[in-house]
mmCIF file of C-alpha atoms in Angstrom:
data_model
loop_
_atom_site.group_PDB
_atom_site.id
_atom_site.type_symbol
_atom_site.label_atom_id
_atom_site.label_comp_id
_atom_site.label_asym_id
_atom_site.label_seq_id
_atom_site.Cartn_x
_atom_site.Cartn_y
_atom_site.Cartn_z
ATOM 1 C CA MET R 1 268.074 -66.578 81.944
ATOM 2 C CA LYS R 2 270.525 -67.451 80.179
ATOM 3 C CA LYS R 3 269.744 -71.357 80.708
ATOM 4 C CA GLN R 4 265.975 -70.296 79.848
ATOM 5 C CA LYS R 5 267.056 -69.283 76.271
ATOM 6 C CA MET R 6 269.270 -72.013 75.745
ATOM 7 C CA THR R 7 266.340 -73.975 76.234
ATOM 8 C CA TYR R 8 264.090 -72.147 73.838
ATOM 9 C CA LEU R 9 266.933 -72.088 71.348
ATOM 10 C CA SER R 10 267.111 -76.126 71.309
ATOM 11 C CA SER R 11 263.404 -76.676 71.427
ATOM 12 C CA GLY R 12 263.441 -74.146 67.870
ATOM 13 C CA MET R 13 266.034 -76.599 66.670
ATOM 14 C CA VAL R 14 264.177 -79.697 67.623
ATOM 15 C CA GLY R 15 261.099 -78.350 65.961
ATOM 16 C CA LEU R 16 262.720 -77.343 62.947
ATOM 17 C CA ALA R 17 264.049 -80.470 62.765
ATOM 18 C CA GLY R 18 260.708 -82.427 62.894
ATOM 19 C CA LEU R 19 259.170 -80.582 60.085
ATOM 20 C CA VAL R 20 262.381 -81.154 57.952
ATOM 21 C CA LEU R 21 261.840 -84.875 59.173
ATOM 22 C CA MET R 22 258.084 -84.457 58.155
ATOM 23 C CA GLY R 23 258.709 -82.568 54.758
ATOM 24 C CA LEU R 24 260.692 -85.598 54.195
ATOM 25 C CA GLN R 25 258.164 -88.172 54.743
ATOM 26 C CA THR R 26 255.729 -86.169 53.003
ATOM 27 C CA ASN R 27 257.991 -86.560 49.568
ATOM 28 C CA ASP R 28 258.338 -90.333 49.931
ATOM 29 C CA ALA R 29 254.606 -90.702 50.090
ATOM 30 C CA GLN R 30 254.038 -88.350 47.081
ATOM 31 C CA ALA R 31 256.889 -90.243 45.383
ATOM 32 C CA ALA R 32 254.647 -93.610 45.848
ATOM 33 C CA THR R 33 253.328 -94.615 42.896
ATOM 34 C CA ASN R 34 250.268 -96.862 41.614
ATOM 35 C CA GLY R 35 250.625 -99.527 39.418
ATOM 36 C CA THR R 36 248.601 -102.184 37.534
ATOM 37 C CA VAL R 37 249.394 -105.841 37.477
ATOM 38 C CA ASN R 38 249.506 -106.105 33.261
ATOM 39 C CA TYR R 39 250.135 -109.837 32.932
ATOM 40 C CA ALA R 40 247.374 -111.975 31.890
ATOM 41 C CA ASP R 41 248.417 -115.345 31.504
ATOM 42 C CA GLY R 42 248.727 -116.821 34.852
ATOM 43 C CA ALA R 43 249.621 -115.173 38.227
ATOM 44 C CA THR R 44 252.748 -112.839 38.782
ATOM 45 C CA THR R 45 255.526 -113.697 41.368
ATOM 46 C CA VAL R 46 256.382 -111.197 43.670
ATOM 47 C CA TRP R 47 259.976 -112.210 45.146
ATOM 48 C CA THR R 48 261.856 -111.258 48.214
ATOM 49 C CA SER R 49 264.652 -109.912 46.554
ATOM 50 C CA PRO R 50 265.448 -108.507 42.970
ATOM 51 C CA GLU R 51 268.934 -110.184 43.256
ATOM 52 C CA VAL R 52 270.170 -113.671 42.894
ATOM 53 C CA GLY R 53 268.750 -116.086 45.305
ATOM 54 C CA GLN R 54 265.470 -114.655 45.632
ATOM 55 C CA LYS R 55 262.185 -116.774 46.608
ATOM 56 C CA PRO R 56 258.751 -115.877 45.831
ATOM 57 C CA ALA R 57 256.919 -114.166 48.358
ATOM 58 C CA ARG R 58 253.214 -113.673 46.840
ATOM 59 C CA TYR R 59 251.773 -113.892 43.800
ATOM 60 C CA LEU R 60 249.071 -111.202 41.996
ATOM 61 C CA ALA R 61 246.632 -111.340 39.863
ATOM 62 C CA THR R 62 245.616 -109.913 36.297
ATOM 63 C CA ASN R 63 244.360 -105.794 37.195
ATOM 64 C CA GLN R 64 245.636 -106.110 40.085
ATOM 65 C CA GLN R 65 246.328 -102.403 42.214
ATOM 66 C CA VAL R 66 249.388 -102.254 43.816
ATOM 67 C CA THR R 67 251.926 -99.597 44.973
ATOM 68 C CA ILE R 68 255.330 -98.817 44.202
ATOM 69 C CA GLN R 69 257.088 -97.911 46.968
ATOM 70 C CA ASP R 70 260.677 -97.920 44.874
ATOM 71 C CA THR R 71 262.840 -98.896 41.836
ATOM 72 C CA LYS R 72 266.233 -100.720 41.015
ATOM 73 C CA GLN R 73 268.393 -101.082 38.273
ATOM 74 C CA VAL R 74 269.720 -104.996 38.382
ATOM 75 C CA TYR R 75 271.722 -106.213 35.008
ATOM 76 C CA GLY R 76 269.955 -103.731 33.230
ATOM 77 C CA GLN R 77 266.320 -104.749 34.336
ATOM 78 C CA THR R 78 264.286 -102.318 36.012
ATOM 79 C CA TRP R 79 262.259 -103.739 39.435
ATOM 80 C CA TYR R 80 259.630 -102.327 41.619
ATOM 81 C CA LYS R 81 259.498 -102.431 45.191
ATOM 82 C CA LEU R 82 255.859 -103.375 46.684
ATOM 83 C CA GLY R 83 256.733 -103.813 50.467
ATOM 84 C CA ASN R 84 259.280 -105.426 52.628
ATOM 85 C CA ASP R 85 261.226 -107.922 50.831
ATOM 86 C CA GLU R 86 258.576 -107.193 47.912
ATOM 87 C CA TRP R 87 260.064 -107.300 44.363
ATOM 88 C CA VAL R 88 258.552 -107.246 41.221
ATOM 89 C CA SER R 89 260.125 -107.221 37.308
ATOM 90 C CA SER R 90 258.921 -103.732 36.061
ATOM 91 C CA GLN R 91 257.698 -105.863 32.760
ATOM 92 C CA PHE R 92 254.604 -107.034 34.616
ATOM 93 C CA ILE R 93 253.591 -103.576 36.234
ATOM 94 C CA THR R 94 252.063 -100.848 34.439
ATOM 95 C CA ALA R 95 253.219 -97.677 36.254
ATOM 96 C CA GLY R 96 250.066 -95.082 36.745
ATOM 97 C CA ASP R 97 246.977 -94.433 37.813
ATOM 98 C CA ALA R 98 245.228 -97.015 35.430
ATOM 99 C CA THR R 99 241.970 -95.159 35.873
ATOM 100 C CA ALA R 100 243.094 -91.979 35.071
ATOM 101 C CA GLN R 101 243.779 -93.172 31.315
ATOM 102 C CA PRO R 102 240.607 -92.870 28.876
ATOM 103 C CA ALA R 103 238.661 -95.692 28.230
ATOM 104 C CA ALA R 104 239.468 -94.712 24.293
ATOM 105 C CA THR R 105 243.240 -95.577 24.774
ATOM 106 C CA THR R 106 242.306 -99.018 25.627
ATOM 107 C CA THR R 107 239.324 -99.878 23.830
ATOM 108 C CA ALA R 108 240.461 -98.395 20.288
ATOM 109 C CA VAL R 109 239.611 -100.639 17.568
ATOM 110 C CA LYS R 110 242.767 -102.494 16.209
ATOM 111 C CA ASN R 111 242.923 -105.373 13.924
ATOM 112 C CA THR R 112 244.022 -108.995 15.812
ATOM 113 C CA VAL R 113 245.466 -111.809 14.908
ATOM 114 C CA THR R 114 244.358 -115.573 16.303
ATOM 115 C CA ALA R 115 246.983 -118.605 16.538
ATOM 116 C CA ASN R 116 245.102 -121.157 14.019
ATOM 117 C CA PHE R 117 247.778 -123.810 14.744
ATOM 118 C CA GLN R 118 246.182 -126.502 16.508
ATOM 119 C CA SER R 119 248.910 -129.121 15.880
ATOM 120 C CA GLY R 120 251.201 -126.989 18.595
ATOM 121 C CA ALA R 121 252.544 -123.748 19.627
ATOM 122 C CA THR R 122 253.072 -120.678 16.986
ATOM 123 C CA THR R 123 256.675 -119.332 16.916
ATOM 124 C CA VAL R 124 256.737 -115.818 17.425
ATOM 125 C CA TRP R 125 260.323 -114.133 15.673
ATOM 126 C CA ALA R 126 262.299 -111.628 16.219
ATOM 127 C CA ASP R 127 261.996 -110.174 12.662
ATOM 128 C CA THR R 128 260.796 -111.890 9.229
ATOM 129 C CA THR R 129 264.312 -113.517 8.586
ATOM 130 C CA ALA R 130 262.632 -116.167 10.625
ATOM 131 C CA ALA R 131 265.958 -116.916 12.146
ATOM 132 C CA GLN R 132 265.789 -115.827 15.828
ATOM 133 C CA PRO R 133 262.813 -116.343 18.044
ATOM 134 C CA THR R 134 261.652 -114.064 20.714
ATOM 135 C CA GLY R 135 260.936 -116.870 23.207
ATOM 136 C CA GLU R 136 257.213 -116.415 23.042
ATOM 137 C CA TYR R 137 254.833 -118.750 21.521
ATOM 138 C CA LEU R 138 250.896 -118.251 20.570
ATOM 139 C CA THR R 139 248.797 -121.513 21.825
ATOM 140 C CA TYR R 140 245.542 -122.131 19.118
ATOM 141 C CA GLY R 141 243.026 -119.715 19.910
ATOM 142 C CA THR R 142 245.435 -116.840 21.135
ATOM 143 C CA THR R 143 244.432 -113.601 20.155
ATOM 144 C CA LYS R 144 246.839 -110.533 19.961
ATOM 145 C CA ASN R 145 246.900 -106.861 18.369
ATOM 146 C CA VAL R 146 248.665 -106.091 15.577
ATOM 147 C CA ILE R 147 250.900 -102.819 15.028
ATOM 148 C CA ASP R 148 252.107 -103.000 11.526
ATOM 149 C CA GLN R 149 252.526 -105.592 8.535
ATOM 150 C CA LYS R 150 254.731 -106.640 5.598
ATOM 151 C CA ASP R 151 253.957 -108.403 2.634
ATOM 152 C CA LEU R 152 257.853 -109.997 1.881
ATOM 153 C CA ASN R 153 258.605 -112.706 -0.578
ATOM 154 C CA GLY R 154 254.998 -113.386 -1.268
ATOM 155 C CA THR R 155 254.316 -113.826 2.572
ATOM 156 C CA THR R 156 252.334 -111.511 4.777
ATOM 157 C CA TRP R 157 253.719 -110.638 8.270
ATOM 158 C CA TYR R 158 252.454 -109.276 10.987
ATOM 159 C CA GLN R 159 254.060 -107.133 13.956
ATOM 160 C CA LEU R 160 252.294 -108.059 17.491
ATOM 161 C CA GLU R 161 252.581 -105.672 20.169
ATOM 162 C CA SER R 162 255.512 -107.510 22.161
ATOM 163 C CA LYS R 163 257.463 -106.245 18.842
ATOM 164 C CA GLY R 164 257.508 -110.038 17.318
ATOM 165 C CA TRP R 165 256.315 -111.308 14.047
ATOM 166 C CA VAL R 166 254.456 -114.046 12.860
ATOM 167 C CA PRO R 167 253.766 -115.032 9.592
ATOM 168 C CA ALA R 168 250.003 -114.961 7.919
ATOM 169 C CA SER R 169 249.837 -118.728 7.452
ATOM 170 C CA TYR R 170 249.620 -119.219 10.809
ATOM 171 C CA VAL R 171 247.097 -117.311 12.143
ATOM 172 C CA VAL R 172 243.911 -115.519 11.073
ATOM 173 C CA LEU R 173 242.967 -111.766 10.853
ATOM 174 C CA ASN R 174 240.203 -110.058 12.803
ATOM 175 C CA ASN R 175 238.487 -113.595 13.395
ATOM 176 C CA PRO R 176 239.384 -113.808 17.475
ATOM 177 C CA ASN R 177 236.661 -116.703 17.788
ATOM 178 C CA LEU R 178 238.284 -118.564 14.783
ATOM 179 C CA ASP R 179 234.608 -118.757 13.465
ATOM 180 C CA GLY R 180 234.574 -121.239 9.926
ATOM 181 C CA VAL R 181 237.901 -121.727 9.769
ATOM 182 C CA THR R 182 239.765 -124.969 9.748
ATOM 183 C CA PRO R 183 242.157 -125.466 12.204
ATOM 184 C CA ILE R 184 245.600 -125.935 10.652
ATOM 185 C CA THR R 185 247.459 -129.546 11.927
ATOM 186 C CA ASN R 186 250.509 -129.601 9.550
ATOM 187 C CA ALA R 187 253.005 -126.544 9.673
ATOM 188 C CA PRO R 188 253.186 -124.654 6.493
ATOM 189 C CA ALA R 189 256.346 -123.832 4.801
ATOM 190 C CA VAL R 190 257.634 -120.403 5.266
ATOM 191 C CA THR R 191 259.969 -118.386 3.224
ATOM 192 C CA PRO R 192 262.149 -116.275 4.576
ATOM 193 C CA VAL R 193 263.762 -112.197 3.518
ATOM 194 C CA ALA R 194 266.328 -113.037 1.542
ATOM 195 C CA ALA R 195 269.735 -112.131 3.346
ATOM 196 C CA THR R 196 271.887 -109.164 2.806
ATOM 197 C CA THR R 197 275.592 -109.141 1.830
ATOM 198 C CA THR R 198 278.041 -106.838 2.413
ATOM 199 C CA THR R 199 281.819 -107.421 0.892
ATOM 200 C CA THR R 200 284.556 -104.714 2.228
ATOM 201 C CA GLU R 201 287.655 -105.212 0.062
ATOM 202 C CA VAL R 202 291.044 -103.600 0.881
ATOM 203 C CA GLN R 203 294.072 -104.208 -1.852
ATOM 204 C CA ALA R 204 297.228 -102.602 -2.608
ATOM 205 C CA PRO R 205 297.782 -100.881 -5.610
ATOM 206 C CA ALA R 206 300.372 -104.004 -7.022
ATOM 207 C CA ALA R 207 299.044 -107.081 -5.499
ATOM 208 C CA PRO R 208 298.976 -110.152 -7.654
ATOM 209 C CA GLN R 209 295.861 -111.932 -8.529
ATOM 210 C CA ALA R 210 296.514 -115.266 -7.482
ATOM 211 C CA THR R 211 295.724 -115.573 -3.608
ATOM 212 C CA THR R 212 295.911 -118.823 -1.351
ATOM 213 C CA PRO R 213 292.508 -118.703 0.251
ATOM 214 C CA ALA R 214 292.814 -119.538 4.307
ATOM 215 C CA PRO R 215 290.074 -122.179 5.280
ATOM 216 C CA ALA R 216 286.309 -121.296 5.366
ATOM 217 C CA THR R 217 285.182 -121.019 9.199
ATOM 218 C CA GLU R 218 281.295 -121.011 9.881
ATOM 219 C CA THR R 219 280.154 -119.865 13.248
ATOM 220 C CA PRO R 220 276.518 -120.361 14.086
ATOM 221 C CA ALA R 221 274.834 -117.240 15.156
ATOM 222 C CA PRO R 222 274.753 -118.264 18.983
ATOM 223 C CA ALA R 223 271.113 -117.104 19.762
ATOM 224 C CA ALA R 224 269.244 -118.461 16.862
ATOM 225 C CA THR R 225 271.001 -121.740 15.728
ATOM 226 C CA THR R 226 269.526 -124.280 17.948
ATOM 227 C CA GLU R 227 266.975 -121.671 19.123
ATOM 228 C CA ALA R 228 264.953 -122.032 15.815
ATOM 229 C CA THR R 229 265.466 -125.195 15.101
ATOM 230 C CA THR R 230 264.121 -126.451 18.756
ATOM 231 C CA PRO R 231 260.898 -124.678 18.545
ATOM 232 C CA ALA R 232 260.603 -125.636 14.738
ATOM 233 C CA ALA R 233 260.040 -129.429 15.473
ATOM 234 C CA THR R 234 258.315 -129.303 18.831
ATOM 235 C CA THR R 235 256.392 -126.758 17.806
ATOM 236 C CA SER R 236 255.144 -127.074 14.512
ATOM 237 C CA THR R 237 256.066 -124.090 13.621
ATOM 238 C CA PRO R 238 258.015 -122.011 10.795
ATOM 239 C CA ALA R 239 261.020 -123.086 12.342
ATOM 240 C CA ALA R 240 260.503 -126.113 10.644
ATOM 241 C CA THR R 241 260.926 -125.430 7.256
ATOM 242 C CA THR R 242 263.336 -122.537 8.503
ATOM 243 C CA GLN R 243 266.899 -123.393 10.468
ATOM 244 C CA PRO R 244 269.004 -120.757 12.034
ATOM 245 C CA ALA R 245 270.396 -118.450 10.356
ATOM 246 C CA GLN R 246 274.585 -118.699 10.644
ATOM 247 C CA THR R 247 277.373 -116.441 9.558
ATOM 248 C CA GLN R 248 280.113 -117.661 7.459
ATOM 249 C CA THR R 249 283.569 -115.823 7.629
ATOM 250 C CA THR R 250 285.739 -116.237 4.765
ATOM 251 C CA THR R 251 289.339 -114.235 4.801
ATOM 252 C CA THR R 252 291.731 -114.587 1.870
ATOM 253 C CA GLN R 253 295.223 -113.073 2.163
ATOM 254 C CA SER R 254 298.219 -112.531 -0.572
ATOM 255 C CA SER R 255 302.073 -111.740 -0.010
ATOM 256 C CA GLN R 256 301.004 -107.983 -1.108
ATOM 257 C CA GLN R 257 298.765 -107.717 1.560
ATOM 258 C CA THR R 258 295.384 -108.353 0.077
ATOM 259 C CA THR R 259 292.847 -108.831 1.996
ATOM 260 C CA GLN R 260 289.094 -109.288 1.509
ATOM 261 C CA ALA R 261 286.695 -110.113 3.887
ATOM 262 C CA THR R 262 283.464 -111.323 3.001
ATOM 263 C CA THR R 263 280.440 -111.760 5.143
ATOM 264 C CA THR R 264 276.798 -113.320 4.061
ATOM 265 C CA GLN R 265 273.813 -113.696 6.046
ATOM 266 C CA GLN R 266 272.692 -116.163 4.580
ATOM 267 C CA ALA R 267 268.919 -118.756 4.623
ATOM 268 C CA PRO R 268 270.166 -121.439 7.624
ATOM 269 C CA GLN R 269 270.847 -124.724 5.923
ATOM 270 C CA THR R 270 269.075 -127.778 6.664
ATOM 271 C CA ASN R 271 272.185 -129.517 8.565
ATOM 272 C CA THR R 272 273.472 -127.706 11.097
ATOM 273 C CA THR R 273 276.513 -128.511 13.537
ATOM 274 C CA THR R 274 274.560 -127.339 16.907
ATOM 275 C CA LYS R 275 270.943 -129.408 15.806
ATOM 276 C CA ALA R 276 269.675 -131.847 18.303
ATOM 277 C CA SER R 277 269.884 -135.161 17.412
ATOM 278 C CA GLY R 278 266.596 -137.496 17.265
ATOM 279 C CA ASN R 279 265.852 -138.490 20.423
ATOM 280 C CA ALA R 280 267.185 -135.366 21.782
ATOM 281 C CA GLN R 281 264.900 -133.358 19.503
ATOM 282 C CA THR R 282 261.713 -135.767 20.658
ATOM 283 C CA VAL R 283 262.393 -134.488 24.232
ATOM 284 C CA ILE R 284 262.085 -130.831 23.374
ATOM 285 C CA ASN R 285 259.199 -131.687 21.163
ATOM 286 C CA ALA R 286 257.359 -133.474 23.903
ATOM 287 C CA ALA R 287 258.709 -131.054 26.227
ATOM 288 C CA LEU R 288 257.203 -127.902 24.473
ATOM 289 C CA SER R 289 254.200 -128.916 23.616
ATOM 290 C CA GLN R 290 253.306 -128.843 27.201
ATOM 291 C CA ILE R 291 253.376 -125.088 26.833
ATOM 292 C CA GLY R 292 250.218 -123.487 28.675
ATOM 293 C CA THR R 293 249.982 -126.563 30.874
ATOM 294 C CA PRO R 294 249.553 -125.389 34.628
ATOM 295 C CA TYR R 295 251.981 -125.545 37.432
ATOM 296 C CA VAL R 296 250.738 -128.360 39.671
ATOM 297 C CA TRP R 297 252.932 -129.766 42.612
ATOM 298 C CA GLY R 298 253.379 -133.278 42.153
ATOM 299 C CA GLY R 299 252.110 -133.290 39.192
ATOM 300 C CA THR R 300 252.874 -135.785 36.426
ATOM 301 C CA THR R 301 249.970 -135.622 33.915
ATOM 302 C CA PRO R 302 250.573 -134.154 30.370
ATOM 303 C CA GLY R 303 248.142 -131.270 29.655
ATOM 304 C CA VAL R 304 246.421 -131.264 32.619
ATOM 305 C CA GLY R 305 249.258 -130.715 35.594
ATOM 306 C CA LEU R 306 253.165 -131.128 35.766
ATOM 307 C CA ASP R 307 255.646 -130.033 38.090
ATOM 308 C CA CYS R 308 259.686 -129.192 36.929
ATOM 309 C CA SER R 309 260.769 -133.084 37.478
ATOM 310 C CA GLY R 310 257.412 -134.426 35.970
ATOM 311 C CA LEU R 311 257.591 -132.135 32.787
ATOM 312 C CA VAL R 312 261.032 -133.501 32.263
ATOM 313 C CA GLN R 313 260.024 -136.922 33.604
ATOM 314 C CA TYR R 314 257.389 -136.693 30.730
ATOM 315 C CA ALA R 315 259.617 -135.478 28.170
ATOM 316 C CA TYR R 316 261.968 -137.928 28.656
ATOM 317 C CA ALA R 317 259.659 -141.096 28.197
ATOM 318 C CA GLN R 318 258.901 -139.976 24.674
ATOM 319 C CA ALA R 319 262.221 -140.764 23.547
ATOM 320 C CA GLY R 320 262.281 -144.124 25.455
ATOM 321 C CA VAL R 321 264.144 -142.915 28.689
ATOM 322 C CA SER R 322 262.651 -143.645 31.871
ATOM 323 C CA LEU R 323 263.806 -141.183 34.582
ATOM 324 C CA LYS R 324 263.030 -140.842 38.096
ATOM 325 C CA ARG R 325 260.501 -138.307 39.304
ATOM 326 C CA VAL R 326 262.324 -135.704 41.635
ATOM 327 C CA THR R 327 264.910 -133.705 41.058
ATOM 328 C CA THR R 328 267.460 -134.747 42.724
ATOM 329 C CA ALA R 329 267.187 -138.517 41.529
ATOM 330 C CA GLN R 330 266.651 -137.360 37.987
ATOM 331 C CA GLU R 331 270.636 -135.606 38.609
ATOM 332 C CA GLY R 332 272.105 -138.803 38.373
ATOM 333 C CA ALA R 333 270.701 -139.921 34.840
ATOM 334 C CA GLY R 334 273.600 -139.005 33.255
ATOM 335 C CA GLN R 335 276.944 -137.147 32.722
ATOM 336 C CA ARG R 336 277.879 -133.866 33.986
ATOM 337 C CA VAL R 337 278.403 -130.745 31.555
ATOM 338 C CA SER R 338 279.727 -127.796 31.537
ATOM 339 C CA LEU R 339 276.803 -125.077 31.027
ATOM 340 C CA ASP R 340 279.374 -122.987 28.593
ATOM 341 C CA ASN R 341 279.152 -126.927 26.772
ATOM 342 C CA LEU R 342 275.344 -127.529 26.499
ATOM 343 C CA GLN R 343 273.571 -129.046 24.153
ATOM 344 C CA PRO R 344 269.623 -129.171 23.340
ATOM 345 C CA GLY R 345 268.263 -131.771 25.648
ATOM 346 C CA ASP R 346 270.335 -131.552 28.475
ATOM 347 C CA ILE R 347 268.627 -130.868 31.681
ATOM 348 C CA LEU R 348 269.719 -128.215 33.582
ATOM 349 C CA PHE R 349 269.144 -127.727 37.253
ATOM 350 C CA TRP R 350 269.029 -125.233 40.201
ATOM 351 C CA GLY R 351 270.946 -125.598 43.396
ATOM 352 C CA GLY R 352 273.182 -127.856 44.766
ATOM 353 C CA ALA R 353 274.280 -131.673 43.662
ATOM 354 C CA GLY R 354 272.391 -133.738 45.977
ATOM 355 C CA ALA R 355 269.572 -130.542 46.886
ATOM 356 C CA SER R 356 268.811 -129.417 43.436
ATOM 357 C CA TYR R 357 265.414 -127.877 43.719
ATOM 358 C CA HIS R 358 264.330 -127.152 39.777
ATOM 359 C CA ASP R 359 265.025 -128.139 36.846
ATOM 360 C CA ALA R 360 264.267 -127.312 33.015
ATOM 361 C CA ILE R 361 265.017 -128.812 29.671
ATOM 362 C CA TYR R 362 267.391 -126.688 27.418
ATOM 363 C CA ILE R 363 266.163 -125.999 23.985
ATOM 364 C CA GLY R 364 269.207 -124.199 22.524
ATOM 365 C CA GLY R 365 269.963 -120.672 22.013
ATOM 366 C CA GLY R 366 270.367 -119.758 25.694
ATOM 367 C CA GLN R 367 266.779 -120.776 26.095
ATOM 368 C CA TYR R 368 265.058 -123.562 28.164
ATOM 369 C CA VAL R 369 261.482 -124.544 28.373
ATOM 370 C CA HIS R 370 260.234 -125.775 32.562
ATOM 371 C CA ALA R 371 257.509 -125.732 34.688
ATOM 372 C CA PRO R 372 257.971 -122.493 37.090
ATOM 373 C CA GLN R 373 256.039 -122.747 40.180
ATOM 374 C CA PRO R 374 252.264 -122.455 41.507
ATOM 375 C CA GLY R 375 250.014 -120.208 39.584
ATOM 376 C CA GLU R 376 252.131 -120.452 36.460
ATOM 377 C CA SER R 377 252.335 -122.911 33.408
ATOM 378 C CA VAL R 378 255.057 -124.546 31.314
ATOM 379 C CA LYS R 379 256.873 -122.047 29.367
ATOM 380 C CA THR R 380 259.963 -121.009 27.571
ATOM 381 C CA ALA R 381 262.332 -118.472 29.270
ATOM 382 C CA SER R 382 265.987 -117.667 28.948
ATOM 383 C CA ILE R 383 268.848 -118.033 31.496
ATOM 384 C CA SER R 384 269.901 -115.036 32.580
ATOM 385 C CA SER R 385 272.574 -114.093 35.526
ATOM 386 C CA TYR R 386 269.928 -113.203 38.223
ATOM 387 C CA PHE R 387 268.260 -116.725 37.571
ATOM 388 C CA MET R 388 271.182 -118.875 36.334
ATOM 389 C CA PRO R 389 271.603 -122.970 36.072
ATOM 390 C CA SER R 390 274.055 -124.437 39.086
ATOM 391 C CA PHE R 391 274.747 -127.100 36.379
ATOM 392 C CA ALA R 392 273.922 -129.442 34.210
ATOM 393 C CA VAL R 393 273.563 -133.076 32.929
ATOM 394 C CA ARG R 394 273.569 -134.423 29.320
ATOM 395 C CA VAL R 395 271.341 -137.828 29.145
ATOM 396 C CA LEU R 396 271.303 -138.265 25.230
#
């Protein structure tokens, strides 16, 4: 009898555990969320992992529905898990059931701007100082929604949904088809917003007026110095007339501990110490002129199809430099340089020496231009810890 009771008790505990497991599985199923691919300029890559060293698994089309099984934070960025070894950055997926959203939210009438600069891409700036590009560029005929507008220094600026800004001289308002509009072929000048000056002075009561100034030091803003310069000449955007912002700090000291620190953010000067040389700028211009060209494996035809080394080979050819066809051969085109000492025009490589699988052209400001992979087009990207170049070579 006791043995029979123990059997009933054990069966009850197993049954209870099964119910708990079933409840957990139900919760997991309820936690799954639908999502919609929102990237409209090409295919969205699904990676095998959100960590360093991931590989492409497959590609998603615009508006394709997916199921988000889990999320993960990597280097401050949210990634969505779509399946086993399938991860996509959250910036390319709109979470939630798209069919549940009222149509009015997606069809509401908004002001739009359409890029009218035909000789290159129009730079989207981080703010109206025209000192720091966002890394987004609008090719001729591209239309974007407007969320704000400012009139500063006689220039009208439009803010896009991406939070970036474009000057009115490069775009046309509420005319997506550019009907009756003559394309712009020469980059218009853009007047940046006047910089602000902040002065902080601390002085001892009996300090004499005479001071011995310390040598002035100029420190270019790291993310803007070459970035604004590079797209400028390449894309013939406002950067051609507005050089990157720089910060100048001057410190003066007296024997009575009189200290005055003046920090001035000013409109950048024409000559900067990190500006690309003439030949390097020609390389950058040529590479950026191919933004929007589809990736084609083995492609060497500008405007039609290029792969990563095909883009590098084409860009350097425009500066009179003949490079070999594939990445491993291009490794030997110049001198190895540290990733901490990059200059515009340097070639970035991913993979080990002699076994590199991808390359790109550094354009300054922590950014590079490259032909990424099948399903995408030539575009700019930022150097990041989850897709860090392995080494660099300086040719010019």
